[in-house]
Amino acid sequence: MFTGIIETIGRISDIERAEDSIRMHVTAPEVMEDAHHGDSIAINGVCLTVTDFDAQGFWADVMQVTLDYTALGSAEEGSRVNVERAMSHQSRFGGHVVQGHVDGTATLVNRTPSENWEIFRFTLDNPELAKYLVKKGSIAVNGTSLTVAEASELGEQQQWFGISLIPTTLEDTMLGDLSIGDSVNIECDVLAKYVERLNGQR
């Protein structure tokens, strides 16, 4: 389990491509001090398993289903990525429950700057996910725990949501790197999915 509080920005330093998977090396020395084989580390919100590591970073295998359903399918060597280790029992719970199980992707369609923050608007690549988004609710965007500032009505033709990012978030995560048209991983609040499941059983 993760909190969505990004620990550091890493970099994809190598990608080995196979027919139905990739092997990815992420350089992130800040999180390697207590690394072990089999550890879970979230890269842009995708929970990956450490298969090998050194002092500078780690290797992880990414299967085809992950490439199909997340933005890691378009990953390139040199790309900066958000990195968070799995939560320890001694950690503060500073964000919200993030599982590292990405629900889908969204596309950045607008960045509106202001004096003290910047508003990002995304369209959902899978409109069905809109039912899990609510104003002032939680969402993880590339693994970053954020608050939904605004969201489309369910009946609208295009489903979208907006988030407001303060300068610290723009600097301490890779979200500040995003350009119009870029794809991001999103994970909806798991509580909303449990509520839907329970309501469906009545």
Coordinates of C-alpha atoms in Angstrom, one line a residue:
M1 CA 0.0 0.0 0.0
F2 CA 1.1 3.5 -0.7
T3 CA 0.1 7.0 0.4
G4 CA 0.5 9.0 -2.7
I5 CA 3.2 11.2 -1.1
I6 CA 6.0 11.1 -3.7
E7 CA 9.4 10.5 -2.1
T8 CA 11.6 11.4 -5.1
I9 CA 11.8 11.9 -8.8
G10 CA 13.6 9.1 -10.5
R11 CA 14.6 8.5 -14.1
I12 CA 14.0 5.6 -16.5
S13 CA 17.6 4.9 -17.4
D14 CA 17.2 1.7 -19.4
I15 CA 14.4 -0.3 -21.1
E16 CA 14.8 -3.8 -22.4
R17 CA 11.9 -4.7 -24.7
A18 CA 10.6 -8.2 -25.2
E19 CA 7.6 -9.3 -27.3
D20 CA 5.0 -9.0 -24.5
S21 CA 6.9 -7.1 -21.7
I22 CA 9.6 -4.7 -20.9
R23 CA 12.4 -4.8 -18.3
M24 CA 12.9 -1.3 -16.9
H25 CA 15.7 0.2 -14.8
V26 CA 14.8 3.2 -12.7
T27 CA 17.6 5.3 -11.3
A28 CA 16.5 6.6 -7.8
P29 CA 19.3 6.4 -5.3
E30 CA 17.3 8.2 -2.6
V31 CA 15.1 5.1 -2.1
M32 CA 17.7 2.4 -2.4
E33 CA 19.1 2.4 1.1
D34 CA 16.8 -0.3 2.4
A35 CA 15.9 -1.9 -0.9
H36 CA 15.4 -5.7 -1.0
H37 CA 14.6 -8.2 -3.8
G38 CA 10.8 -8.4 -4.1
D39 CA 10.0 -5.0 -2.6
S40 CA 7.1 -3.0 -4.0
I41 CA 7.9 0.4 -5.4
A42 CA 5.4 2.6 -7.2
I43 CA 6.6 4.2 -10.5
N44 CA 4.1 6.9 -11.7
G45 CA 1.6 5.2 -9.5
V46 CA 2.1 1.7 -10.9
C47 CA 3.1 -0.9 -8.2
L48 CA 6.2 -2.7 -9.5
T49 CA 8.3 -5.4 -7.9
V50 CA 12.1 -5.0 -7.5
T51 CA 13.7 -7.9 -9.3
D52 CA 17.3 -6.6 -9.0
F53 CA 18.9 -3.5 -7.6
D54 CA 22.1 -1.6 -6.9
A55 CA 23.0 1.6 -5.0
Q56 CA 21.7 3.8 -7.8
G57 CA 18.4 2.1 -8.8
F58 CA 16.4 -1.0 -9.5
W59 CA 15.1 -3.3 -12.2
A60 CA 11.4 -4.2 -12.6
D61 CA 9.5 -6.4 -15.1
V62 CA 6.4 -4.8 -16.6
M63 CA 4.0 -7.2 -18.2
Q64 CA 1.8 -6.6 -21.3
V65 CA -1.4 -6.0 -19.3
T66 CA 0.3 -3.2 -17.4
L67 CA 1.7 -1.7 -20.6
D68 CA -1.9 -1.8 -22.1
Y69 CA -3.7 -0.2 -19.2
T70 CA -1.2 2.4 -18.0
A71 CA 0.9 5.1 -19.4
L72 CA 4.1 3.0 -18.9
G73 CA 3.4 1.6 -22.3
S74 CA 4.7 4.9 -23.8
A75 CA 7.7 5.1 -21.4
E76 CA 11.0 6.2 -22.8
E77 CA 14.5 6.1 -21.6
G78 CA 15.4 9.4 -19.9
S79 CA 11.8 10.1 -18.7
R80 CA 11.4 11.4 -15.2
V81 CA 9.0 9.5 -13.0
N82 CA 7.5 9.7 -9.5
V83 CA 8.8 7.2 -7.1
E84 CA 7.3 6.0 -3.8
R85 CA 8.2 3.0 -1.7
A86 CA 5.5 0.9 -0.1
M87 CA 4.3 2.4 3.2
S88 CA 6.0 1.0 6.3
H89 CA 4.2 0.5 9.6
Q90 CA 6.1 3.4 11.1
S91 CA 5.1 5.9 8.3
R92 CA 2.8 8.8 8.7
F93 CA -0.3 8.5 6.6
G94 CA 0.0 11.8 4.8
G95 CA -2.1 11.2 1.6
H96 CA -4.8 8.7 1.0
V97 CA -5.1 4.9 0.4
V98 CA -3.2 4.3 -2.9
Q99 CA -2.9 0.6 -3.9
G100 CA -0.7 1.1 -7.0
H101 CA -3.4 -0.6 -9.1
V102 CA -4.0 1.9 -11.8
D103 CA -7.6 2.2 -13.0
G104 CA -6.8 3.8 -16.4
T105 CA -5.3 6.8 -18.0
A106 CA -6.2 10.4 -18.6
T107 CA -5.0 13.1 -21.0
L108 CA -3.9 16.6 -20.1
V109 CA -5.9 19.1 -22.1
N110 CA -5.2 22.4 -20.3
R111 CA -2.9 24.1 -17.8
T112 CA -4.1 27.3 -16.3
P113 CA -1.5 29.2 -14.2
S114 CA -2.2 31.6 -11.5
E115 CA -0.1 33.5 -8.9
N116 CA 0.0 30.7 -6.3
W117 CA -1.1 27.5 -8.0
E118 CA -1.8 26.0 -11.4
I119 CA -5.0 24.2 -12.5
F120 CA -4.6 21.1 -14.6
R121 CA -7.6 19.7 -16.5
F122 CA -7.6 16.1 -17.8
T123 CA -10.0 14.1 -19.9
L124 CA -10.7 10.5 -19.0
D125 CA -9.6 8.0 -21.6
N126 CA -12.2 5.6 -20.1
P127 CA -15.4 7.7 -19.3
E128 CA -16.7 4.9 -17.1
L129 CA -14.2 6.1 -14.4
A130 CA -16.1 9.4 -14.0
K131 CA -18.5 7.8 -11.5
Y132 CA -15.7 7.4 -9.0
L133 CA -14.7 11.1 -9.1
V134 CA -16.3 13.7 -6.9
K135 CA -15.4 17.3 -6.1
K136 CA -13.1 17.4 -3.1
G137 CA -12.6 13.7 -3.3
S138 CA -9.2 11.9 -3.6
I139 CA -7.4 10.8 -6.8
A140 CA -3.9 9.6 -7.5
V141 CA -2.4 11.1 -10.7
N142 CA 0.9 9.4 -11.6
G143 CA 0.9 8.2 -8.0
T144 CA 0.5 11.6 -6.5
S145 CA -2.3 11.9 -3.9
L146 CA -4.4 14.9 -5.0
T147 CA -7.8 16.5 -4.4
V148 CA -10.3 16.7 -7.2
A149 CA -10.9 20.4 -7.6
E150 CA -13.7 20.1 -10.2
A151 CA -15.3 17.3 -12.2
S152 CA -17.7 17.0 -15.1
E153 CA -21.3 16.0 -14.6
L154 CA -22.0 12.3 -15.4
G155 CA -24.3 13.3 -18.3
E156 CA -21.7 15.4 -20.1
Q157 CA -20.5 14.2 -23.4
Q158 CA -16.8 14.4 -22.4
Q159 CA -15.8 13.3 -18.9
W160 CA -13.0 15.3 -17.3
F161 CA -11.6 16.4 -13.9
G162 CA -9.4 19.2 -12.7
I163 CA -6.7 19.5 -10.0
S164 CA -5.0 22.5 -8.4
L165 CA -1.3 22.1 -7.9
I166 CA 0.8 24.3 -5.6
P167 CA 4.4 25.1 -6.5
T168 CA 5.8 22.5 -4.1
T169 CA 3.9 19.7 -5.9
L170 CA 5.0 21.0 -9.3
E171 CA 8.7 21.0 -8.1
D172 CA 8.7 17.8 -6.0
T173 CA 6.9 15.5 -8.5
M174 CA 7.2 15.0 -12.3
L175 CA 3.7 16.6 -12.8
G176 CA 5.4 19.9 -13.5
D177 CA 6.9 18.2 -16.6
L178 CA 3.6 17.5 -18.2
S179 CA 2.6 19.1 -21.5
I180 CA -0.7 19.3 -23.3
G181 CA -1.5 15.9 -24.8
D182 CA 0.5 13.9 -22.2
S183 CA -1.0 10.8 -20.7
V184 CA -1.0 10.0 -17.0
N185 CA -2.0 7.1 -14.8
I186 CA -5.0 7.6 -12.5
E187 CA -6.1 5.5 -9.6
C188 CA -9.6 6.4 -8.2
D189 CA -10.3 6.3 -4.5
V190 CA -10.8 2.6 -3.6
L191 CA -13.5 3.6 -1.1
A192 CA -15.7 4.7 -4.0
K193 CA -15.3 1.3 -5.6
Y194 CA -16.3 -0.6 -2.5
V195 CA -19.4 1.6 -2.1
E196 CA -20.4 0.8 -5.6
R197 CA -19.9 -2.9 -5.0
L198 CA -21.9 -2.9 -1.8
N199 CA -24.8 -0.9 -3.4
G200 CA -24.9 -3.4 -6.2
Q201 CA -25.5 -6.3 -3.8
R202 CA -28.7 -4.7 -2.3

